[in-house]
């Protein structure tokens, strides 16, 4: 399985534009959006807000874009099917791809945290806050991975999959307030609140230096969103199996 994970990891790294969007862009936006003042408290609040707001862009960009596009390319070209014939089943592919995605997201998150802690004016985060950062990112990665896998399974053709992945990426970024200052109302606002970016962001901002804090709201929203993506994944695969039998 290790060589499968290495293969999938190298496969995702091949999409330089997506790597820039998921890895470099959050750093650039955070550093570019920071403007220090004479008020240390205001500087700390702005730095934490920027960090928390742009943090979800890492799993969003790295999972929805490079993973979906690379898997869509393999599916459209028949590589995924040929892998099955040689024992690299869809289940094994799913496990290896998920492991490579997690390694990539965690690695970029560590870089993001270390760079911003040394560039922006931050108070030192508590140990529990660091745990919460990676806990939240892991659950988000799992949910976004299932969405990405579903996109690559249900849509046909590389161009279609790539287009849908881009729409989903920018759609989530806009709906959650991660990219742009759009004032949404009605149904779009409800969708944005359902996606747990805001819950993670608010928890980070409110409890940055707190040694003990409650994960109740954030944890519940992350789990609800994960359950939703699991149901979506099951429905998509049942549809795919039914389509093959027709």
mmCIF file of N, CA and C in Angstrom, residues 65-170:
data_model
loop_
_atom_site.group_PDB
_atom_site.id
_atom_site.type_symbol
_atom_site.label_atom_id
_atom_site.label_comp_id
_atom_site.label_asym_id
_atom_site.label_seq_id
_atom_site.Cartn_x
_atom_site.Cartn_y
_atom_site.Cartn_z
ATOM 1 N N UNK A 65 -9.395 20.555 -5.886
ATOM 2 C CA UNK A 65 -8.757 20.795 -7.180
ATOM 3 C C UNK A 65 -7.796 19.671 -7.613
ATOM 4 N N UNK A 66 -6.613 19.513 -7.010
ATOM 5 C CA UNK A 66 -5.682 18.515 -7.562
ATOM 6 C C UNK A 66 -6.197 17.089 -7.481
ATOM 7 N N UNK A 67 -6.856 16.729 -6.365
ATOM 8 C CA UNK A 67 -7.324 15.353 -6.253
ATOM 9 C C UNK A 67 -8.429 15.064 -7.259
ATOM 10 N N UNK A 68 -9.450 15.920 -7.319
ATOM 11 C CA UNK A 68 -10.565 15.695 -8.229
ATOM 12 C C UNK A 68 -10.095 15.660 -9.676
ATOM 13 N N UNK A 69 -9.232 16.606 -10.033
ATOM 14 C CA UNK A 69 -8.760 16.695 -11.416
ATOM 15 C C UNK A 69 -7.901 15.488 -11.782
ATOM 16 N N UNK A 70 -6.991 15.094 -10.885
ATOM 17 C CA UNK A 70 -6.124 13.944 -11.187
ATOM 18 C C UNK A 70 -6.924 12.656 -11.271
ATOM 19 N N UNK A 71 -7.866 12.471 -10.349
ATOM 20 C CA UNK A 71 -8.694 11.260 -10.378
ATOM 21 C C UNK A 71 -9.622 11.276 -11.595
ATOM 22 N N UNK A 72 -10.162 12.459 -11.933
ATOM 23 C CA UNK A 72 -11.006 12.581 -13.119
ATOM 24 C C UNK A 72 -10.249 12.257 -14.387
ATOM 25 N N UNK A 73 -9.010 12.691 -14.467
ATOM 26 C CA UNK A 73 -8.176 12.387 -15.630
ATOM 27 C C UNK A 73 -7.950 10.882 -15.751
ATOM 28 N N UNK A 74 -7.622 10.236 -14.623
ATOM 29 C CA UNK A 74 -7.391 8.791 -14.640
ATOM 30 C C UNK A 74 -8.654 8.028 -15.002
ATOM 31 N N UNK A 75 -9.809 8.493 -14.490
ATOM 32 C CA UNK A 75 -11.075 7.820 -14.787
ATOM 33 C C UNK A 75 -11.436 7.966 -16.255
ATOM 34 N N UNK A 76 -11.309 9.192 -16.793
ATOM 35 C CA UNK A 76 -11.674 9.464 -18.185
ATOM 36 C C UNK A 76 -10.778 8.717 -19.167
ATOM 37 N N UNK A 77 -9.510 8.540 -18.820
ATOM 38 C CA UNK A 77 -8.569 7.869 -19.721
ATOM 39 C C UNK A 77 -8.547 6.355 -19.537
ATOM 40 N N UNK A 78 -9.340 5.843 -18.589
ATOM 41 C CA UNK A 78 -9.420 4.402 -18.387
ATOM 42 C C UNK A 78 -8.356 3.826 -17.482
ATOM 43 N N UNK A 79 -7.502 4.683 -16.910
ATOM 44 C CA UNK A 79 -6.426 4.197 -16.038
ATOM 45 C C UNK A 79 -6.992 3.522 -14.798
ATOM 46 N N UNK A 80 -8.046 4.121 -14.224
ATOM 47 C CA UNK A 80 -8.662 3.549 -13.028
ATOM 48 C C UNK A 80 -9.175 2.140 -13.285
ATOM 49 N N UNK A 81 -9.796 1.930 -14.429
ATOM 50 C CA UNK A 81 -10.317 0.603 -14.783
ATOM 51 C C UNK A 81 -9.187 -0.391 -14.963
ATOM 52 N N UNK A 82 -8.115 0.025 -15.640
ATOM 53 C CA UNK A 82 -6.979 -0.873 -15.861
ATOM 54 C C UNK A 82 -6.291 -1.228 -14.544
ATOM 55 N N UNK A 83 -6.246 -0.273 -13.610
ATOM 56 C CA UNK A 83 -5.686 -0.559 -12.285
ATOM 57 C C UNK A 83 -6.464 -1.692 -11.617
ATOM 58 N N UNK A 84 -7.785 -1.670 -11.759
ATOM 59 C CA UNK A 84 -8.624 -2.715 -11.174
ATOM 60 C C UNK A 84 -8.236 -4.093 -11.683
ATOM 61 N N UNK A 85 -7.906 -4.187 -12.965
ATOM 62 C CA UNK A 85 -7.564 -5.467 -13.581
ATOM 63 C C UNK A 85 -6.264 -6.043 -13.021
ATOM 64 N N UNK A 86 -5.410 -5.160 -12.495
ATOM 65 C CA UNK A 86 -4.121 -5.609 -11.952
ATOM 66 C C UNK A 86 -4.101 -5.623 -10.427
ATOM 67 N N UNK A 87 -5.292 -5.638 -9.821
ATOM 68 C CA UNK A 87 -5.387 -5.799 -8.373
ATOM 69 C C UNK A 87 -5.437 -4.519 -7.576
ATOM 70 N N UNK A 88 -5.256 -3.375 -8.245
ATOM 71 C CA UNK A 88 -5.345 -2.091 -7.549
ATOM 72 C C UNK A 88 -6.808 -1.650 -7.602
ATOM 73 N N UNK A 89 -7.603 -2.267 -6.732
ATOM 74 C CA UNK A 89 -9.054 -2.083 -6.761
ATOM 75 C C UNK A 89 -9.451 -0.650 -6.402
ATOM 76 N N UNK A 90 -10.725 -0.334 -6.661
ATOM 77 C CA UNK A 90 -11.222 1.013 -6.372
ATOM 78 C C UNK A 90 -11.121 1.326 -4.880
ATOM 79 N N UNK A 91 -11.348 0.298 -4.034
ATOM 80 C CA UNK A 91 -11.231 0.498 -2.586
ATOM 81 C C UNK A 91 -9.792 0.829 -2.209
ATOM 82 N N UNK A 92 -8.839 0.091 -2.767
ATOM 83 C CA UNK A 92 -7.427 0.369 -2.496
ATOM 84 C C UNK A 92 -7.041 1.750 -3.011
ATOM 85 N N UNK A 93 -7.553 2.095 -4.192
ATOM 86 C CA UNK A 93 -7.279 3.423 -4.744
ATOM 87 C C UNK A 93 -7.816 4.511 -3.824
ATOM 88 N N UNK A 94 -9.020 4.286 -3.310
ATOM 89 C CA UNK A 94 -9.648 5.270 -2.437
ATOM 90 C C UNK A 94 -8.833 5.456 -1.153
ATOM 91 N N UNK A 95 -8.343 4.362 -0.585
ATOM 92 C CA UNK A 95 -7.548 4.439 0.641
ATOM 93 C C UNK A 95 -6.214 5.142 0.382
ATOM 94 N N UNK A 96 -5.542 4.744 -0.707
ATOM 95 C CA UNK A 96 -4.243 5.336 -1.032
ATOM 96 C C UNK A 96 -4.379 6.819 -1.366
ATOM 97 N N UNK A 97 -5.416 7.155 -2.109
ATOM 98 C CA UNK A 97 -5.641 8.557 -2.465
ATOM 99 C C UNK A 97 -5.943 9.385 -1.219
ATOM 100 N N UNK A 98 -6.743 8.830 -0.310
ATOM 101 C CA UNK A 98 -7.074 9.566 0.908
ATOM 102 C C UNK A 98 -5.830 9.770 1.761
ATOM 103 N N UNK A 99 -4.998 8.741 1.891
ATOM 104 C CA UNK A 99 -3.770 8.863 2.682
ATOM 105 C C UNK A 99 -2.854 9.940 2.097
ATOM 106 N N UNK A 100 -2.730 9.964 0.777
ATOM 107 C CA UNK A 100 -1.867 10.964 0.138
ATOM 108 C C UNK A 100 -2.436 12.368 0.311
ATOM 109 N N UNK A 101 -3.768 12.492 0.243
ATOM 110 C CA UNK A 101 -4.421 13.786 0.448
ATOM 111 C C UNK A 101 -4.177 14.296 1.867
ATOM 112 N N UNK A 102 -4.335 13.432 2.856
ATOM 113 C CA UNK A 102 -4.135 13.819 4.252
ATOM 114 C C UNK A 102 -2.691 14.265 4.491
ATOM 115 N N UNK A 103 -1.734 13.510 3.968
ATOM 116 C CA UNK A 103 -0.319 13.876 4.124
ATOM 117 C C UNK A 103 -0.055 15.260 3.534
ATOM 118 N N UNK A 104 -0.606 15.489 2.351
ATOM 119 C CA UNK A 104 -0.396 16.773 1.677
ATOM 120 C C UNK A 104 -1.025 17.927 2.457
ATOM 121 N N UNK A 105 -2.272 17.750 2.888
ATOM 122 C CA UNK A 105 -2.976 18.811 3.614
ATOM 123 C C UNK A 105 -2.308 19.114 4.952
ATOM 124 N N UNK A 106 -1.945 18.083 5.697
ATOM 125 C CA UNK A 106 -1.292 18.279 6.998
ATOM 126 C C UNK A 106 0.058 18.963 6.818
ATOM 127 N N UNK A 107 0.813 18.544 5.804
ATOM 128 C CA UNK A 107 2.113 19.147 5.555
ATOM 129 C C UNK A 107 2.010 20.633 5.221
ATOM 130 N N UNK A 108 1.063 20.985 4.349
ATOM 131 C CA UNK A 108 0.878 22.391 3.969
ATOM 132 C C UNK A 108 0.356 23.200 5.159
ATOM 133 N N UNK A 109 -0.513 22.598 5.977
ATOM 134 C CA UNK A 109 -1.028 23.291 7.163
ATOM 135 C C UNK A 109 0.091 23.611 8.146
ATOM 136 N N UNK A 110 1.017 22.688 8.323
ATOM 137 C CA UNK A 110 2.166 22.930 9.208
ATOM 138 C C UNK A 110 2.993 24.103 8.688
ATOM 139 N N UNK A 111 3.243 24.122 7.372
ATOM 140 C CA UNK A 111 4.001 25.228 6.772
ATOM 141 C C UNK A 111 3.255 26.548 6.960
ATOM 142 N N UNK A 112 1.951 26.522 6.710
ATOM 143 C CA UNK A 112 1.091 27.708 6.854
ATOM 144 C C UNK A 112 1.167 28.250 8.282
ATOM 145 N N UNK A 113 1.066 27.359 9.259
ATOM 146 C CA UNK A 113 1.112 27.756 10.665
ATOM 147 C C UNK A 113 2.471 28.322 11.040
ATOM 148 N N UNK A 114 3.532 27.647 10.652
ATOM 149 C CA UNK A 114 4.871 28.078 11.036
ATOM 150 C C UNK A 114 5.250 29.410 10.394
ATOM 151 N N UNK A 115 4.909 29.578 9.112
ATOM 152 C CA UNK A 115 5.253 30.825 8.420
ATOM 153 C C UNK A 115 4.511 32.013 9.027
ATOM 154 N N UNK A 116 3.201 31.866 9.219
ATOM 155 C CA UNK A 116 2.407 32.988 9.719
ATOM 156 C C UNK A 116 2.743 33.316 11.174
ATOM 157 N N UNK A 117 3.088 32.320 11.965
ATOM 158 C CA UNK A 117 3.483 32.586 13.349
ATOM 159 C C UNK A 117 4.755 33.425 13.413
ATOM 160 N N UNK A 118 5.591 33.339 12.378
ATOM 161 C CA UNK A 118 6.839 34.093 12.358
ATOM 162 C C UNK A 118 6.740 35.402 11.584
ATOM 163 N N UNK A 119 5.676 35.552 10.784
ATOM 164 C CA UNK A 119 5.539 36.755 9.958
ATOM 165 C C UNK A 119 4.537 37.735 10.551
ATOM 166 N N UNK A 120 3.405 37.241 11.037
ATOM 167 C CA UNK A 120 2.360 38.105 11.572
ATOM 168 C C UNK A 120 2.515 38.267 13.087
ATOM 169 N N UNK A 121 1.801 39.244 13.618
ATOM 170 C CA UNK A 121 1.852 39.507 15.064
ATOM 171 C C UNK A 121 0.819 38.637 15.771
ATOM 172 N N UNK A 122 1.276 37.463 16.217
ATOM 173 C CA UNK A 122 0.400 36.494 16.865
ATOM 174 C C UNK A 122 0.738 36.345 18.338
ATOM 175 N N UNK A 123 -0.269 36.165 19.181
ATOM 176 C CA UNK A 123 0.013 35.598 20.506
ATOM 177 C C UNK A 123 0.223 34.105 20.308
ATOM 178 N N UNK A 124 0.982 33.490 21.155
ATOM 179 C CA UNK A 124 1.226 32.056 21.009
ATOM 180 C C UNK A 124 -0.059 31.266 21.225
ATOM 181 N N UNK A 125 -0.420 30.377 20.286
ATOM 182 C CA UNK A 125 -1.640 29.580 20.468
ATOM 183 C C UNK A 125 -1.429 28.538 21.549
ATOM 184 N N UNK A 126 -2.506 28.159 22.217
ATOM 185 C CA UNK A 126 -2.419 27.108 23.227
ATOM 186 C C UNK A 126 -2.239 25.753 22.554
ATOM 187 N N UNK A 127 -1.792 24.778 23.322
ATOM 188 C CA UNK A 127 -1.623 23.424 22.791
ATOM 189 C C UNK A 127 -2.959 22.881 22.301
ATOM 190 N N UNK A 128 -4.019 23.139 23.062
ATOM 191 C CA UNK A 128 -5.348 22.667 22.659
ATOM 192 C C UNK A 128 -5.797 23.316 21.355
ATOM 193 N N UNK A 129 -5.399 24.565 21.136
ATOM 194 C CA UNK A 129 -5.759 25.234 19.900
ATOM 195 C C UNK A 129 -5.052 24.604 18.707
ATOM 196 N N UNK A 130 -3.789 24.254 18.881
ATOM 197 C CA UNK A 130 -3.057 23.583 17.801
ATOM 198 C C UNK A 130 -3.695 22.234 17.489
ATOM 199 N N UNK A 131 -4.095 21.513 18.542
ATOM 200 C CA UNK A 131 -4.798 20.237 18.344
ATOM 201 C C UNK A 131 -6.097 20.466 17.583
ATOM 202 N N UNK A 132 -6.803 21.529 17.950
ATOM 203 C CA UNK A 132 -8.080 21.826 17.308
ATOM 204 C C UNK A 132 -7.895 22.193 15.836
ATOM 205 N N UNK A 133 -6.816 22.897 15.528
ATOM 206 C CA UNK A 133 -6.542 23.265 14.138
ATOM 207 C C UNK A 133 -6.439 22.019 13.270
ATOM 208 N N UNK A 134 -5.624 21.067 13.713
ATOM 209 C CA UNK A 134 -5.406 19.876 12.894
ATOM 210 C C UNK A 134 -6.594 18.920 12.956
ATOM 211 N N UNK A 135 -7.300 18.902 14.078
ATOM 212 C CA UNK A 135 -8.519 18.089 14.189
ATOM 213 C C UNK A 135 -9.579 18.599 13.213
ATOM 214 N N UNK A 136 -9.787 19.911 13.197
ATOM 215 C CA UNK A 136 -10.779 20.491 12.292
ATOM 216 C C UNK A 136 -10.397 20.304 10.845
ATOM 217 N N UNK A 137 -9.116 20.507 10.523
ATOM 218 C CA UNK A 137 -8.648 20.348 9.142
ATOM 219 C C UNK A 137 -8.799 18.906 8.679
ATOM 220 N N UNK A 138 -8.553 17.946 9.573
ATOM 221 C CA UNK A 138 -8.684 16.535 9.207
ATOM 222 C C UNK A 138 -10.127 16.182 8.870
ATOM 223 N N UNK A 139 -11.073 16.635 9.697
ATOM 224 C CA UNK A 139 -12.484 16.355 9.423
ATOM 225 C C UNK A 139 -12.942 17.046 8.142
ATOM 226 N N UNK A 140 -12.486 18.277 7.929
ATOM 227 C CA UNK A 140 -12.823 18.969 6.688
ATOM 228 C C UNK A 140 -12.257 18.236 5.479
ATOM 229 N N UNK A 141 -11.031 17.739 5.611
ATOM 230 C CA UNK A 141 -10.394 17.007 4.517
ATOM 231 C C UNK A 141 -11.186 15.755 4.175
ATOM 232 N N UNK A 142 -11.649 15.040 5.190
ATOM 233 C CA UNK A 142 -12.444 13.839 4.960
ATOM 234 C C UNK A 142 -13.730 14.180 4.194
ATOM 235 N N UNK A 143 -14.412 15.243 4.613
ATOM 236 C CA UNK A 143 -15.664 15.634 3.966
ATOM 237 C C UNK A 143 -15.429 16.074 2.523
ATOM 238 N N UNK A 144 -14.442 16.922 2.319
ATOM 239 C CA UNK A 144 -14.152 17.420 0.978
ATOM 240 C C UNK A 144 -13.638 16.311 0.076
ATOM 241 N N UNK A 145 -12.937 15.339 0.654
ATOM 242 C CA UNK A 145 -12.466 14.193 -0.124
ATOM 243 C C UNK A 145 -13.638 13.391 -0.679
ATOM 244 N N UNK A 146 -14.660 13.177 0.135
ATOM 245 C CA UNK A 146 -15.832 12.432 -0.317
ATOM 246 C C UNK A 146 -16.580 13.199 -1.403
ATOM 247 N N UNK A 147 -16.627 14.532 -1.277
ATOM 248 C CA UNK A 147 -17.250 15.347 -2.326
ATOM 249 C C UNK A 147 -16.443 15.236 -3.620
ATOM 250 N N UNK A 148 -15.130 15.341 -3.499
ATOM 251 C CA UNK A 148 -14.265 15.260 -4.673
ATOM 252 C C UNK A 148 -14.374 13.892 -5.348
ATOM 253 N N UNK A 149 -14.386 12.837 -4.554
ATOM 254 C CA UNK A 149 -14.502 11.482 -5.081
ATOM 255 C C UNK A 149 -15.836 11.316 -5.802
ATOM 256 N N UNK A 150 -16.881 11.898 -5.236
ATOM 257 C CA UNK A 150 -18.213 11.803 -5.846
ATOM 258 C C UNK A 150 -18.247 12.538 -7.186
ATOM 259 N N UNK A 151 -17.619 13.703 -7.255
ATOM 260 C CA UNK A 151 -17.578 14.466 -8.507
ATOM 261 C C UNK A 151 -16.879 13.661 -9.591
ATOM 262 N N UNK A 152 -15.741 13.073 -9.237
ATOM 263 C CA UNK A 152 -14.961 12.314 -10.211
ATOM 264 C C UNK A 152 -15.663 11.039 -10.649
ATOM 265 N N UNK A 153 -16.598 10.538 -9.829
ATOM 266 C CA UNK A 153 -17.304 9.309 -10.152
ATOM 267 C C UNK A 153 -18.540 9.543 -11.021
ATOM 268 N N UNK A 154 -19.250 10.625 -10.748
ATOM 269 C CA UNK A 154 -20.547 10.805 -11.395
ATOM 270 C C UNK A 154 -20.453 11.556 -12.724
ATOM 271 N N UNK A 155 -19.481 12.453 -12.863
ATOM 272 C CA UNK A 155 -19.384 13.223 -14.103
ATOM 273 C C UNK A 155 -18.444 12.534 -15.087
ATOM 274 N N UNK A 156 -18.770 12.673 -16.355
ATOM 275 C CA UNK A 156 -18.015 12.006 -17.410
ATOM 276 C C UNK A 156 -17.175 13.012 -18.187
ATOM 277 N N UNK A 157 -15.959 12.597 -18.514
ATOM 278 C CA UNK A 157 -15.078 13.445 -19.307
ATOM 279 C C UNK A 157 -14.209 14.337 -18.437
ATOM 280 N N UNK A 158 -12.937 14.434 -18.800
ATOM 281 C CA UNK A 158 -11.988 15.194 -18.002
ATOM 282 C C UNK A 158 -12.357 16.667 -17.918
ATOM 283 N N UNK A 159 -12.770 17.255 -19.045
ATOM 284 C CA UNK A 159 -13.118 18.683 -19.068
ATOM 285 C C UNK A 159 -14.302 18.977 -18.161
ATOM 286 N N UNK A 160 -15.300 18.091 -18.174
ATOM 287 C CA UNK A 160 -16.478 18.265 -17.322
ATOM 288 C C UNK A 160 -16.097 18.184 -15.852
ATOM 289 N N UNK A 161 -15.302 17.195 -15.495
ATOM 290 C CA UNK A 161 -14.876 17.016 -14.101
ATOM 291 C C UNK A 161 -14.059 18.213 -13.634
ATOM 292 N N UNK A 162 -13.158 18.680 -14.469
ATOM 293 C CA UNK A 162 -12.330 19.837 -14.130
ATOM 294 C C UNK A 162 -13.189 21.082 -13.938
ATOM 295 N N UNK A 163 -14.175 21.258 -14.818
ATOM 296 C CA UNK A 163 -15.059 22.413 -14.719
ATOM 297 C C UNK A 163 -15.900 22.387 -13.457
ATOM 298 N N UNK A 164 -16.455 21.214 -13.130
ATOM 299 C CA UNK A 164 -17.276 21.074 -11.926
ATOM 300 C C UNK A 164 -16.427 21.311 -10.679
ATOM 301 N N UNK A 165 -15.200 20.793 -10.680
ATOM 302 C CA UNK A 165 -14.298 20.989 -9.539
ATOM 303 C C UNK A 165 -14.027 22.473 -9.312
ATOM 304 N N UNK A 166 -13.816 23.225 -10.380
ATOM 305 C CA UNK A 166 -13.568 24.655 -10.251
ATOM 306 C C UNK A 166 -14.799 25.383 -9.720
ATOM 307 N N UNK A 167 -15.984 25.001 -10.212
ATOM 308 C CA UNK A 167 -17.233 25.620 -9.748
ATOM 309 C C UNK A 167 -17.442 25.343 -8.261
ATOM 310 N N UNK A 168 -17.199 24.107 -7.844
ATOM 311 C CA UNK A 168 -17.359 23.738 -6.429
ATOM 312 C C UNK A 168 -16.364 24.498 -5.569
ATOM 313 N N UNK A 169 -15.117 24.604 -6.034
ATOM 314 C CA UNK A 169 -14.092 25.314 -5.270
ATOM 315 C C UNK A 169 -14.483 26.772 -5.028
ATOM 316 N N UNK A 170 -14.772 27.490 -6.105
ATOM 317 C CA UNK A 170 -15.110 28.904 -5.963
ATOM 318 C C UNK A 170 -16.465 29.086 -5.286
#
